[in-house]
Structure formats: C-alpha cells, structure tokens
XYZ file of C-alpha atoms in Angstrom:
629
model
C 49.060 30.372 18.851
C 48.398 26.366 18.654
C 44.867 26.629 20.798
C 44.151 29.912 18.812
C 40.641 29.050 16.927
C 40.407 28.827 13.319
C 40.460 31.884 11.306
C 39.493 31.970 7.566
C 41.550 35.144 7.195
C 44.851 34.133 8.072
C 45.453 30.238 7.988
C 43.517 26.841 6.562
C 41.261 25.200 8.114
C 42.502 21.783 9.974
C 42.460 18.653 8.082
C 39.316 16.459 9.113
C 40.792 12.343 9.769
C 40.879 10.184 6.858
C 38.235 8.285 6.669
C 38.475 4.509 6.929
C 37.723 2.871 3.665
C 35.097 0.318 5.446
C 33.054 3.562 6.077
C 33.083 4.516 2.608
C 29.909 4.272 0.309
C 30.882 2.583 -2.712
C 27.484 1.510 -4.346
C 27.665 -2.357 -6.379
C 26.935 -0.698 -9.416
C 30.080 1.485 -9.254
C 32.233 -1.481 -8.027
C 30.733 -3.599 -10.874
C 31.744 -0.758 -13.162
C 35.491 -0.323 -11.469
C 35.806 -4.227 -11.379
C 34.888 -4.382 -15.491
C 36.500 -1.518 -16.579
C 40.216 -2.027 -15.428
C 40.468 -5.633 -17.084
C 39.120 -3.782 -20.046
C 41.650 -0.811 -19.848
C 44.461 -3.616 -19.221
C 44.105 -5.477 -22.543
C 43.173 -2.137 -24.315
C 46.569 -0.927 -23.666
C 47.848 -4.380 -24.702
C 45.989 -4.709 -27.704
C 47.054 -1.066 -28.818
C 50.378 -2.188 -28.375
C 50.010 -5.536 -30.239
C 48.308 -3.037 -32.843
C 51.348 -0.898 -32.741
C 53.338 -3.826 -33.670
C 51.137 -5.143 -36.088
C 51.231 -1.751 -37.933
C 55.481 -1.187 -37.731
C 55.547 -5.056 -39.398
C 52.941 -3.964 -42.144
C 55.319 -0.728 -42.611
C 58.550 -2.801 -42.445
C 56.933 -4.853 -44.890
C 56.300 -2.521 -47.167
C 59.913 -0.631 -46.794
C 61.338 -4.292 -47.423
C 59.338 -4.142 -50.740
C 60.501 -0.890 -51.911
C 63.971 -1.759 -50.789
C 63.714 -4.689 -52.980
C 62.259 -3.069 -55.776
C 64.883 -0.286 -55.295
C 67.817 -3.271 -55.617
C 66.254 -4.501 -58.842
C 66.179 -1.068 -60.365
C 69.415 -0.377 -59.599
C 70.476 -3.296 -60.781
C 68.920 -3.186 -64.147
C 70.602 0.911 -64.490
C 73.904 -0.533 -63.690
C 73.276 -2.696 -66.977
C 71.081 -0.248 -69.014
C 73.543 2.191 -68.893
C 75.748 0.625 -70.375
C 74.304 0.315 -73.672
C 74.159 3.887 -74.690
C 77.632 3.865 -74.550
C 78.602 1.179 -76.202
C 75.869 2.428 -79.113
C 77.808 6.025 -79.029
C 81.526 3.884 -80.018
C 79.993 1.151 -81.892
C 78.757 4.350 -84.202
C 82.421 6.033 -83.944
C 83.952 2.311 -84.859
C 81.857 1.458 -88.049
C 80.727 4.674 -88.665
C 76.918 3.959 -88.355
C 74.222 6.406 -87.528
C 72.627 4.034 -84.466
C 70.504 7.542 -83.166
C 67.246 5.896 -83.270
C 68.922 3.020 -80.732
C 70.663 5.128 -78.939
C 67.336 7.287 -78.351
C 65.511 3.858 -77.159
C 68.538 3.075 -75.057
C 68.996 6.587 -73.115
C 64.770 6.879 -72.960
C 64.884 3.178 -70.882
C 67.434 4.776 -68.676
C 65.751 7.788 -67.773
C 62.875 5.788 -67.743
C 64.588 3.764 -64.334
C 65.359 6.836 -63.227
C 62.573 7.883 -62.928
C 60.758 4.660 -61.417
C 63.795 4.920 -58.774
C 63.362 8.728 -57.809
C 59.964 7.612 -57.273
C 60.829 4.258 -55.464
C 62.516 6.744 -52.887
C 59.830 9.612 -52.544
C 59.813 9.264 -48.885
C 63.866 9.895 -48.657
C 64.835 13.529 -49.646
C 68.906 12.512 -49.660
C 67.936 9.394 -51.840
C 65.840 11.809 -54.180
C 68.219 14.741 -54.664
C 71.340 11.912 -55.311
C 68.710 10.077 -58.536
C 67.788 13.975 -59.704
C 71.509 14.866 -59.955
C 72.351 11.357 -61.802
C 69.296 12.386 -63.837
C 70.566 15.362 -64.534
C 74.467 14.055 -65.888
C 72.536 12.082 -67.899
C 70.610 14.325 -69.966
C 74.243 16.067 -69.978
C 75.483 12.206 -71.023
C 72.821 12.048 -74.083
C 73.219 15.518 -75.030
C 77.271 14.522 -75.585
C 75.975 11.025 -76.700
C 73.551 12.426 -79.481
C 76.358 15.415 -80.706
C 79.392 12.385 -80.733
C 76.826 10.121 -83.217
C 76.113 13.401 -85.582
C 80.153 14.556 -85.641
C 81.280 10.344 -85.446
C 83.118 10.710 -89.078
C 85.492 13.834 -87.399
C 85.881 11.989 -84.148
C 86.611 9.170 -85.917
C 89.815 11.292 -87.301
C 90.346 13.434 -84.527
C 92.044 11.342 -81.917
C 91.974 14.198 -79.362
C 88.406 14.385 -79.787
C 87.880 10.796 -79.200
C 89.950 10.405 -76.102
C 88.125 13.668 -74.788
C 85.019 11.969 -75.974
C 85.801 9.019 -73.910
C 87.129 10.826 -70.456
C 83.748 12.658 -70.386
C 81.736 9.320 -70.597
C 83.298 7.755 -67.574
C 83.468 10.573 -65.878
C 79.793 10.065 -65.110
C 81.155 6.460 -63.356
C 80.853 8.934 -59.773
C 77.570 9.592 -60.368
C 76.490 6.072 -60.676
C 78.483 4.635 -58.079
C 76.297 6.421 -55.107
C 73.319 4.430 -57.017
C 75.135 1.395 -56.788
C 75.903 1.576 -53.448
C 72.216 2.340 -52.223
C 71.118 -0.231 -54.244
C 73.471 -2.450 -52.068
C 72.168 -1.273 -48.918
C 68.814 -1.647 -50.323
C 69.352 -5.601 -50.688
C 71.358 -5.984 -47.796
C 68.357 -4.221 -45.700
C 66.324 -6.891 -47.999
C 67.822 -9.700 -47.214
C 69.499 -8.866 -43.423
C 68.011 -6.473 -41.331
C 64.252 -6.546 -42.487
C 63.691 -10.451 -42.025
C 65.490 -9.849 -38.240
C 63.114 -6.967 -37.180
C 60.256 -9.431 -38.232
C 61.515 -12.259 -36.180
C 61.673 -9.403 -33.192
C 58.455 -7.853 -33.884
C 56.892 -11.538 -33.909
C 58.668 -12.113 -30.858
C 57.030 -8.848 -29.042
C 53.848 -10.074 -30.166
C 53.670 -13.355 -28.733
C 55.399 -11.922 -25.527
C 52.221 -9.415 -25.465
C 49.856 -12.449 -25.790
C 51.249 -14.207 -23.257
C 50.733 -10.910 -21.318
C 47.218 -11.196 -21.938
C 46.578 -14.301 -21.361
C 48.586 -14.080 -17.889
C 46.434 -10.891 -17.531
C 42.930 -12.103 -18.067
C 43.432 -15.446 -16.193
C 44.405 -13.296 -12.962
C 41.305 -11.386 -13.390
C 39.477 -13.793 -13.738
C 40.618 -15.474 -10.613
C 40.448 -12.153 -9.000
C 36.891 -11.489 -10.282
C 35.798 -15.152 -8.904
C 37.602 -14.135 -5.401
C 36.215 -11.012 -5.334
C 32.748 -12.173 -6.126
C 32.784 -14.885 -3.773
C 34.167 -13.032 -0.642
C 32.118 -9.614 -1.784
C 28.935 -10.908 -3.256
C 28.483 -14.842 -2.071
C 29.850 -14.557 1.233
C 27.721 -12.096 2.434
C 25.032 -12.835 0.883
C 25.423 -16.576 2.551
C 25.937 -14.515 6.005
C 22.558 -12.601 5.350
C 20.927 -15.979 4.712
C 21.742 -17.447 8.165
C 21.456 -14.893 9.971
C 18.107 -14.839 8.523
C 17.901 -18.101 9.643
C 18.771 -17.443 13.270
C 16.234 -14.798 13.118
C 13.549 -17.577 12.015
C 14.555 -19.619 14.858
C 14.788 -17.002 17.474
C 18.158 -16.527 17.899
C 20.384 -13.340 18.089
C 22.063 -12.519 14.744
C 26.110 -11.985 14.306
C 26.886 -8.224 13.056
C 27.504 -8.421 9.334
C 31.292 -7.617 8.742
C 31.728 -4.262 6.388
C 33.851 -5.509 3.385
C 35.368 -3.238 0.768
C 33.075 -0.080 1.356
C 29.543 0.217 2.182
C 26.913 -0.867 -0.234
C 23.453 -1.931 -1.334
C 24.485 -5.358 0.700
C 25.957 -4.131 4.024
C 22.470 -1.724 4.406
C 20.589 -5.113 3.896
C 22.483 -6.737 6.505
C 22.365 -3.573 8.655
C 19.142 -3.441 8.227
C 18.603 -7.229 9.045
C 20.354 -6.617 12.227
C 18.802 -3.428 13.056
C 15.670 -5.347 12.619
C 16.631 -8.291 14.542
C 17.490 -6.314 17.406
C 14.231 -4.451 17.302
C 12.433 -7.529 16.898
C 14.444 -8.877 20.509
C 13.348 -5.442 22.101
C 9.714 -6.063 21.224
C 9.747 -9.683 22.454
C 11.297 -8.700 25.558
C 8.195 -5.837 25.905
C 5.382 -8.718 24.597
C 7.369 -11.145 27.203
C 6.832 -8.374 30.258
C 3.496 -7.597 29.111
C 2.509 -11.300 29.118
C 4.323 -11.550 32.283
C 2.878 -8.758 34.132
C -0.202 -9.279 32.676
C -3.432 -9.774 35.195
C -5.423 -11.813 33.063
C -4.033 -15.570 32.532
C -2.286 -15.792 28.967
C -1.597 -19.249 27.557
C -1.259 -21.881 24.875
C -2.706 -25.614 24.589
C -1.832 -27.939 22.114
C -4.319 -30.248 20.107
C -5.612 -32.552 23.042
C -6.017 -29.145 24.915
C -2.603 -29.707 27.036
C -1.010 -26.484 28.945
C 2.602 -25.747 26.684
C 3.454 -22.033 28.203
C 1.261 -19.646 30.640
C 2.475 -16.581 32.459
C 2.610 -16.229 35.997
C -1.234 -15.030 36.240
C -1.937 -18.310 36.742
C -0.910 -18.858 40.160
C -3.911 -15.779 41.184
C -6.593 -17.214 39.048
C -5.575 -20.950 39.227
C -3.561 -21.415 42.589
C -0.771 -22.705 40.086
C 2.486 -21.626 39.488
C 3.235 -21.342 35.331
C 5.661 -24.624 35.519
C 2.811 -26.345 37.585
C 0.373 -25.852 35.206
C 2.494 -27.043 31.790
C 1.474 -30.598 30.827
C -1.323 -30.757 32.411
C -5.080 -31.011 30.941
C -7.528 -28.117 30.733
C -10.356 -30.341 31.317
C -9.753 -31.286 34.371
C -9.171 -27.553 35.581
C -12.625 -26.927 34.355
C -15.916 -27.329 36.497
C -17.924 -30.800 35.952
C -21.288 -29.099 34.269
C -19.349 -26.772 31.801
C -17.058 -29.641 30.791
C -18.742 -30.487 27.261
C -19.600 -26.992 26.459
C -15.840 -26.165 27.024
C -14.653 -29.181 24.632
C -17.713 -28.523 22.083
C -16.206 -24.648 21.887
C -12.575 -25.004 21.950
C -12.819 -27.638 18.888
C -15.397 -25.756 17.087
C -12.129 -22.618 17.271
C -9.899 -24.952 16.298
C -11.845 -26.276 13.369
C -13.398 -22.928 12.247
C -9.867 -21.337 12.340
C -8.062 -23.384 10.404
C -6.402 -21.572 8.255
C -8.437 -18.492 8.992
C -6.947 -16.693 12.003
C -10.084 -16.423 13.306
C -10.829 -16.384 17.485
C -14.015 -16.216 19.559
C -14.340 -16.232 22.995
C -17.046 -18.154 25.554
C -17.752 -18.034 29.527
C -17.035 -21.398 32.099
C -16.420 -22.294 35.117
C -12.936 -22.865 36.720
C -11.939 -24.868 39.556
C -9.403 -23.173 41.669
C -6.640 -25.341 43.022
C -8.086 -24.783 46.607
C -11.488 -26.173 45.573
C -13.250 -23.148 45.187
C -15.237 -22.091 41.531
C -14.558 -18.905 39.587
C -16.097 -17.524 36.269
C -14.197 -17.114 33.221
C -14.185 -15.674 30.136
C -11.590 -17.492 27.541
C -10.461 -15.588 24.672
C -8.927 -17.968 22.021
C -7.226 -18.132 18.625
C -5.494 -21.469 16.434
C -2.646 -21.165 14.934
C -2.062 -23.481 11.855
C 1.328 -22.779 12.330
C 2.280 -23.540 15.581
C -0.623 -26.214 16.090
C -1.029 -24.527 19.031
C -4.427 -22.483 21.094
C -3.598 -19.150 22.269
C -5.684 -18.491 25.159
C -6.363 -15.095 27.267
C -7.936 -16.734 30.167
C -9.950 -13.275 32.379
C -11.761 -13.341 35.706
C -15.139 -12.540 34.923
C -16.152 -13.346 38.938
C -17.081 -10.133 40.275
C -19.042 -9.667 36.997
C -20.781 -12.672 37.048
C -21.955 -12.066 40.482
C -23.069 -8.329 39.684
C -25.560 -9.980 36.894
C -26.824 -12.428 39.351
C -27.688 -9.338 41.705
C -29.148 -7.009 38.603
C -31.190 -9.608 38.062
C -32.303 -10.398 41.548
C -32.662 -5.973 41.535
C -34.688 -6.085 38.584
C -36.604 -9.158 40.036
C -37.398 -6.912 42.842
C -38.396 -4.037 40.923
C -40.881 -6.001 38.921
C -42.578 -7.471 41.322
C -42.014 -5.579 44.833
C -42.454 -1.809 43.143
C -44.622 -2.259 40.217
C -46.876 -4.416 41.354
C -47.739 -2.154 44.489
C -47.228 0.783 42.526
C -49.813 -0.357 40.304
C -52.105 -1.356 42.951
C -51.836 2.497 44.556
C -52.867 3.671 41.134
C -55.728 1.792 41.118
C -56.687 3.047 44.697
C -56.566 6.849 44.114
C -58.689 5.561 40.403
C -61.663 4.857 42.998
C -61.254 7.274 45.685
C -61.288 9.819 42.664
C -64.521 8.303 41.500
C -65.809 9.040 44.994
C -65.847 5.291 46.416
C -65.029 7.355 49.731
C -67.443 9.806 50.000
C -67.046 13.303 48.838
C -63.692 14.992 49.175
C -62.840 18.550 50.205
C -60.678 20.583 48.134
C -57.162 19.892 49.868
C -58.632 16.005 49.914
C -58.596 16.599 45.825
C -55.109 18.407 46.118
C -53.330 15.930 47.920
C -55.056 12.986 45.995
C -53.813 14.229 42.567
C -50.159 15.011 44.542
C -50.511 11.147 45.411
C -51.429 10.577 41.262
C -48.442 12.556 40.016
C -46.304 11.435 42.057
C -47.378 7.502 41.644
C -47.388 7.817 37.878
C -44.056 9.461 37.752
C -42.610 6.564 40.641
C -44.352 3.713 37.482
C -42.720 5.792 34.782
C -39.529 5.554 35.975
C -39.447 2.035 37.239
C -41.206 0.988 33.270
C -38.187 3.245 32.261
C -35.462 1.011 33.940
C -37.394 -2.614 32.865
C -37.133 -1.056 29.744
C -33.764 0.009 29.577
C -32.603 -3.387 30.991
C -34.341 -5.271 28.167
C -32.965 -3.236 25.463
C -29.121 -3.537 27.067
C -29.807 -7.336 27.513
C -31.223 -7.685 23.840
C -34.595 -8.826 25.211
C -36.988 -6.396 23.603
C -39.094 -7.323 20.294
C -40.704 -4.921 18.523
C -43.848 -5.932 17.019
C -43.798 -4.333 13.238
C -46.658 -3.451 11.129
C -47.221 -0.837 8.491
C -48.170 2.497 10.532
C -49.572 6.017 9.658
C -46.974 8.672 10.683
C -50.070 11.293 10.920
C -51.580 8.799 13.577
C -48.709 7.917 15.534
C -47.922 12.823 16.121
C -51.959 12.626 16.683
C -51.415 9.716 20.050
C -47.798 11.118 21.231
C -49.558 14.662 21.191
C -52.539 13.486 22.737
C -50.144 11.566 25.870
C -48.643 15.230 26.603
C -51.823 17.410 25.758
C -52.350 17.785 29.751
C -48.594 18.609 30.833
C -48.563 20.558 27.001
C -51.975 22.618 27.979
C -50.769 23.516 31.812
C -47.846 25.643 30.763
C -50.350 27.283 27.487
C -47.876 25.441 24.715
C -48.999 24.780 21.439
C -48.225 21.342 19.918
C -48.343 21.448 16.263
C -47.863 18.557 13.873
C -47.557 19.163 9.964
C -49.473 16.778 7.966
C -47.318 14.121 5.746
C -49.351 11.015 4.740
C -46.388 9.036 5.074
C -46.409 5.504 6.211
C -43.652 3.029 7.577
C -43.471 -0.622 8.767
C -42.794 -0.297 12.331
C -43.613 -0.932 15.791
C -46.285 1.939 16.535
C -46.081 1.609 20.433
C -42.345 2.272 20.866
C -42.477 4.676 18.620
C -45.793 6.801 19.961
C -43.491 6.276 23.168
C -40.040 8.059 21.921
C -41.848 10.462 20.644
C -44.066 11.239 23.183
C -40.919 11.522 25.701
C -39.322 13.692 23.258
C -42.394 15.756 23.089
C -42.204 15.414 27.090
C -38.335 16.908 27.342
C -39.824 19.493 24.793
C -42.854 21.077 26.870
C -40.815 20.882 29.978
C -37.904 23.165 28.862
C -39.681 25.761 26.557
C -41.226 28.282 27.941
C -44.920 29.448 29.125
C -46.748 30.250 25.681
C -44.579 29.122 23.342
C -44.616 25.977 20.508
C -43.652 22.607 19.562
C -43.571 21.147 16.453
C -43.794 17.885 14.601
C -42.726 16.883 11.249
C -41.965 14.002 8.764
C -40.504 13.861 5.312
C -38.649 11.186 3.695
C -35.469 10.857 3.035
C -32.927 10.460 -0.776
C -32.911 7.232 0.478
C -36.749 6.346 1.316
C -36.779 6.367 4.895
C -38.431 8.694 6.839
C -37.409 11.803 8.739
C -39.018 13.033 12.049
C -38.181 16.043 13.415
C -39.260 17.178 16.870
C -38.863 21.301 17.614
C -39.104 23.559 20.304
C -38.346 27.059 21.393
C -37.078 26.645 24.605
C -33.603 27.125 26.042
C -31.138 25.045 24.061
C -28.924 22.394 25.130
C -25.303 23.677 25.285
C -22.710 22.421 22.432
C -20.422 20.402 24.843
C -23.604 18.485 26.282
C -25.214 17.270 23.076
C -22.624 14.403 22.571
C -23.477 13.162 26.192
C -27.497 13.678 26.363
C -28.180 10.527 25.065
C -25.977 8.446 27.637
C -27.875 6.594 30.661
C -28.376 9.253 33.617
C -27.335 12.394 31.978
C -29.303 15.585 32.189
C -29.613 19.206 30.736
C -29.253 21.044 33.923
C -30.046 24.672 34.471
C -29.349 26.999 37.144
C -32.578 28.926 36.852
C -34.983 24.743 36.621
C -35.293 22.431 38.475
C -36.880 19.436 36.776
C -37.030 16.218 37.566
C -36.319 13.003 36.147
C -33.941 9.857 35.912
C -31.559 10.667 32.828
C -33.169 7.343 31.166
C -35.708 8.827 28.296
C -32.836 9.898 25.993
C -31.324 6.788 26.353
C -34.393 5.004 26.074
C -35.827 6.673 22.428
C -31.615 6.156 21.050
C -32.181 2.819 21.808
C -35.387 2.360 20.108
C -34.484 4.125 17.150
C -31.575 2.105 16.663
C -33.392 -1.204 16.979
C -35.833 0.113 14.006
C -32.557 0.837 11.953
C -32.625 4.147 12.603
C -30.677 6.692 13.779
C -31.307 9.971 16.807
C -29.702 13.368 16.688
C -29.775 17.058 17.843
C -29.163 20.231 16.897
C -29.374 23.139 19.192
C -28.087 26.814 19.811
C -28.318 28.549 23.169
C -31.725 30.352 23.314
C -33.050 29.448 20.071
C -34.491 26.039 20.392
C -33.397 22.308 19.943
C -34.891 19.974 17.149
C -34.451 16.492 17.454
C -33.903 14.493 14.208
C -35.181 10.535 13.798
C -34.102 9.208 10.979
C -35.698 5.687 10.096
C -35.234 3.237 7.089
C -37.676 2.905 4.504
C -38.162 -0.776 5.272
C -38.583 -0.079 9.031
C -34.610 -1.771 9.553
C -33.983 -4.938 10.662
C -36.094 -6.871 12.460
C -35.483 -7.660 15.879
C-alpha cells in the first residue's frame, strides 16, 4: 500500500532529502586539509610517473650496456675461434705439436663463453643457445686435442683429414645463432635503445609541463578560493561590524561552500545584531513610556534627545525642548547650585563613569515651580550628560509638612505635656491639700498615662532625628556594670509590680560609648522584657566580648517568644508582637529606636527566640565604640 506506514520487517525505510551542500558542516581545518592534500596527491601521481620513467631509462640504459658488451663479445668469439682451428691444421701441415697454443687458444674461447652466458643471465633462450655452443666446443677441443696427438696419421690418411675437416665446420651452425644475436645486440645498441631515450625524454618533459600547468592552476585556484572563502567573508564580517558600530541593520552573511568556523561568526554577528535591535527597541519603549523625564545635554548643558515625559513635567513636547538651555528651565535661586553640580559630574566623571544626583527647582512652561531630583552620568564618549530628570513635588511638600508635624509635636505636645507632669509633681507633694484614696488613684492614672503620652512623643523626636541623620552621640569610655545597674534601676518599678527578678552578671568590661543611648536601648529592651514574661519569672543581663574585641550584650527573658516569621519584621517602625491572650500597649517605635542606636555605635541588634521558651536579644558593639557620628 503507498500510504501504508513504514515497517522494519518487510521494506526500507524512505530515503530522507539530500541535503544541500550550503547546510553542510565542513570545518576550515578539514577544507584546509582537502584544499592541500589534492595538489599534493596530483603531483604525487606525476612525480611517480616521472619516477617510473626515470627508472625504465636507467634500465634501458643498462640493457643498452649489456647489449653492447654482448656485440663486443661476440665479436671477439667470431675471431677467437678461429684460431684453434687454424692451430689444429697448421700442426697437421708442418707437423708441429702446437698443444700448449692450442690449449691457450680454446681456454680464451671458453673463457668468452662464459663472460657471454653471463652477459645474458636475465634471458633463458639466450643462455641455453651459449651452453649448447659451449658444449660443441668442448666436443670441438676434445677432436682438436686428439687431431694434434694422431697429426703424423692424419697427415697420411686423407680420409681422416677430410673427415677431420667436415667435423670442424660443422660447428659453423652453432656459431651462427651467436652471430646473429650479437647483431641484434648492436642493432638494439645503436637503433632502438637511443629512440626509446629520445621517447622516454619526451614523456618526461610532457609530465613537467603537466606539473607546471598543474600547480599554476592550483595556485590560482587556491588564491580564488581563499579570496572568495576566507577574504571575502571575512571583509563582509568587518562591515557589517561596522554597520553594527554605527547603528545600522546588518546584511545576512551568504553561506559559501559548507558551514564553518566563519559562517557561525557571522551568524553569530547577526544573531547578535538582531538581538542588540530588539533590546534598543525595549530601552527605546522603556525610555519612551517612562514617567520620569530621561535626557541628554551636551557640554554647554544644551537639550540633544528627551522622551516624551517632558511634556508632564516640563509643559514641553520632546522636539520643543531639543536645543534649548537647561538653565533657563531652572528656577532663578537654584541656578548656580545647578551649574556648580552638573560641572563638578562632568569633571569628576571624566573618564570614570561615575554619576551623582542633586535636588532643584524647575520652572514649568506655565509658570508654575516643581521639585526635582536629577540623576546624571558623562559620557567621555559621547561628550554627552545623561540625565533622569524625577518629580520629587509631592515629596518635597510631605517634608515641609513632617517638619511643620514635628514642629508641632515639639512644641504644642511636649511642652504641655511636660507642664502636666510637673502639675501632678506638686499636687502629689500635697500643694492641694490632702487627697482621698481615689484622689491618689486617679492622680497616678493621670502620671502613667502622662509619662507614657512624653515617652512616646520623645520616641518619635527621636526616631525622626536618627532617620534625618541629626542625632550625635556623645562618646566616652563607660562601665558596662554601671550602665545594667541604671537600665535596671529605670524598670525596677514596672520589674517589681509583676514580682520579676532582674539579674545582671558581673563583667568589668568597659567601652567608649555614649552611656545615655545606651542605658536607654537597654532599658526599653529590659521594658519589652518585663512586659511579656510572666508573673514571677526572670530577666537577665550579660556582657562578654567578642574574637574580635567588641562587646556582646545579651538581654533574656522567659516569657512567651516571638514567633519565627515575626523576628525579621520586629525591628521595623510600628510593628508589634501581638498576642491573642495581651493586650499591651505601645507605638511599635522602641525596636526601631535601640536598631538604630546600635547601628550608629557600629554595632549590630538581633534575636533569637522559640515559642514558650524565652527570647534573648543580642547587641553586638565594636571594640572601639564604631564610628563616630
């Protein structure tokens, strides 16, 4: 069936498409080794071949020397022959015994025999034809030798003679195959051997040529190659690096002859320039739809960009406000102070990076003055201030009315406060006569409650001076022992109405601090302590120092606990333990007050509690009392 699915059982699996040969990963090092290794495997093959030629000249040439010697050996048996023969008649003719030249003359022939069989060990035919002459002419000597003992009855037996004489030239058929190879030795000599070296020369300069043709076509290839492969994209990865240092939108780098090390860099350059245009187009809508005013001046403080914020803080749309000066946007009185801080950025950032930030005054193109808080960094690079220009109006206006609160609460609470105080002083001395029992009730209900109305209004003075940095502490070196025996001594009443023990260990320790604030953390420490433990129990004081020197002050009770998702809050402005089974009063400002004063000494405030087994508050101040403030 054609839409049947595959089945491993009973057919192959389809053919996946070709892939193009753009897509393919071919690294640079394996086209470097492709590109060098066929020009090498091209003249390999030639210079094997010009080897091959070298080699069949060098074996020519030595054929053509056997050949030749092969022609002069011949040539001297054709002669050397000879003379045992004419030694055999010249012995029948004068009837001399010539054996001892005859012996010479038929050993020089064998002799050239011999040299010749060995001339042609590399022909078998040639060989076997020089052993059978060799072998006639032992036959010829044998005859030779017997004809020069018997030469005086040869000499008178005619029969014998001409016998004598038919069996010497017999051998004439044995010698003639010699002569003729030594013919075709000298005609391969002087003919065919001097032709195949005028061919084989021939083939050899052809094959240079070859080479030469060969390795200048590579090498134009190679430059080609290089250039369109290598340089050219390379070249097209430099400017569209450049267009990416001006701004501008890259082209797609073409994929030539494979993937490779160089398409992923310009892949990657693109990839990146593209991400790089998403993020300017989120940095351009952030800017955009940013509420606070974002901007840039030049060096004489002139507008160059802004974002459209500027027509709700400034009354002036973006292309309104470029060209024109800052100064005269800015408020008459803060005029200098602006000019004195923008140049002091400018000149302490050179370089640097650095930014800082000041308040001023704006004038709003209807006339009417706004607060601001400007927020700017130089650039070196761009000789240009970027500003973050942010409405600090409603801010502005709620310090003006904190401090016309705390104005009031100085004067219009503490002041009468103080002066109520002072009234129920006297009436308790009995300035008004003698008072009845409910007249003493309600007079120390009119105490408490006066005392804890000062507390908390010295608790927010104090909490607004430490917030606005205007608290000093007044340092000197203190007893530790003395400071547990006042902070007890504050609480001894509240301690002594619920029966709890306050206990301090003695340490002898000493520190350079400011003994007030301190007798005052602890003794609202010592405060929370008593009013969350319960009726009977203790609280504890005790100091040790520290690996590092400082000194360590830990405050302990048994009451309740404070519960583990609370103790990273407790010592925030206006936060409380609660409980459902208490009701105690109280602002939420004494936690906040003692971290506070602990950190201005240097120093550090923690807790560590467990439902129903107690809380112990740890101070932990430096040996040199910190800082000074």
């Amino acid at each position: 069936m054609a839409n049947a699915p595959y089945d491993e059982a009973s057919s192959s699996p389809p053919l996946k498409p070709a892939q193009p040969l753009s897509r393919i990963r071919i690294s640079l090092a394996m086209k470097g080794v492709v590109f060098l290794a066929l020009p090498i495997i091209i003249q390999g093959f030639i210079l094997f071949r010009l080897w091959e030629l070298q080699d069949q000249a060098k074996q020519n040439t030595r054929q053509c020397r056997i050949a030749a010697e092969v022609s002069e050996t011949v040539s001297h048996l054709m002669v050397d022959h000879i003379d045992p023969v004419t030694s055999i008649f010249g012995a029948l003719d004068k009837d001399l015994d010539l054996s001892e030249d005859y012996q010479v003359q038929t050993g020089k022939v064998i002799s050239e025999l011999e040299k010749l069989k060995s001339l042609l060990s590399q022909s078998p035919s040639d060989v076997a034809l020089v052993d059978l002459s060799i072998e006639k002419d032992h036959q010829v000597i044998e005859l030779g030798a017997e004809a020069i003992k018997r030469r005086a009855e040869i000499r008178r037996d005619n029969e014998a003679r001409k016998h004598l004489v038919a069996q010497l030239f017999s051998m004439r058929q044995y010698y003639e195959p010699l002569f003729h190879m030594g013919k075709r030795m000298s005609s391969f000599v002087v003919d065919e051997s001097p032709a195949y070296q005028a061919k084989v020369r021939k083939d050899q300069k052809q094959f240079l040529d070859l080479l030469f043709a060969i390795d200048v076509f590579m090498f134009v290839l190679g430059a080609l190659f290089l250039y369109l492969h290598i340089v050219a994209r390379l070249n097209k990865i430099l400017d569209n690096s450049k267009k990416l240092a001006l701004g501008e939108n890259p082209d797609k780098p073409a994929i030539l002859f494979g993937l490779d090390e160089i398409s992923d860099v310009g892949e990657s350059l693109h990839d990146m320039a593209a991400a790089l245009i998403r993020a300017a187009r989120k940095e351009r809508a952030t800017i955009d739809n940013a509420s606070d005013m974002i901007c840039s001046l030049n060096r004489n403080l002139i507008f160059i960009t802004s974002n459209p914020a500027s027509r709700a803080l400034l009354g002036l749309a973006p292309q309104e406000l470029v060209g024109r000066e800052l100064i005269d946007l800015v408020e008459e009185q803060d005029r200098h102070h602006a000019l004195q801080s923008l140049n002091r950025i400018v000149q302490d950032s050179s370089g640097t990076g650095g930014e800082s930030s000041f308040d001023l005054r704006l004038r709003h193109e209807s006339g009417t003055i706004l607060d601001a808080q400007f927020s700017a960094v130089w650039s070196e690079d761009s000789q240009s201030l970027f500003c973050v220009v942010h409405d600090i109006s409603e801010r502005k206006q709620a310090e003006r009315l904190q401090k016309e609160v705390m104005q009031m609460v100085s004067h219009d609470l503490r002041s009468p406060l103080t002066s109520i105080q002072a009234i129920l002083d006297m009436f308790r001395q009995g300035i008004g006569g003698e008072m009845t029992a409910e007249g003493e009730n309600l007079l120390a209900l009119a105490d408490r409650n006066a005392v804890l109305m000062l507390r908390l209004v010295n608790d927010f003075l104090d909490m607004e001076k430490l917030e606005a940095g205007m608290l000093e502490l007044d340092r000197s070196l203190t007893s530790i022992d003395s400071v547990f025996d006042e902070s007890m001594q504050i609480v001894k009443v509240q301690a002594d109405a619920k029966q709890i023990e306050l206990h301090a260990e003695p340490s002898a320790l000493t520190a350079v601090l400011d003994r007030e604030r301190l007798v005052q953390v602890l003794s609202n420490l010592l405060s929370n302590a008593i009013k969350f433990s319960p009726k009977g129990s203790a609280v504890k004081l005790a100091a040790s120092e520290t690996v590092a020197g400082g000194i360590q002050i830990d405050v302990s009770d048994q009451g309740r606990g404070i519960p583990v998702e609370m103790q990273s809050t407790i010592f925030e402005r206006f936060k409380q333990v609660q409980g459902s089974d208490t009701k105690i009063g109280g602002a939420g400002l004494g936690l906040a007050i003692c971290k506070a004063l602990v950190e201005l000494h240097g120093g550090s405030i923690s807790v560590k509690s467990a439902p129903d087994q107690g809380s112990t508050f740890t101070i932990t101040l430096p040996g040199d009392g910190g800082d000074s403030a």
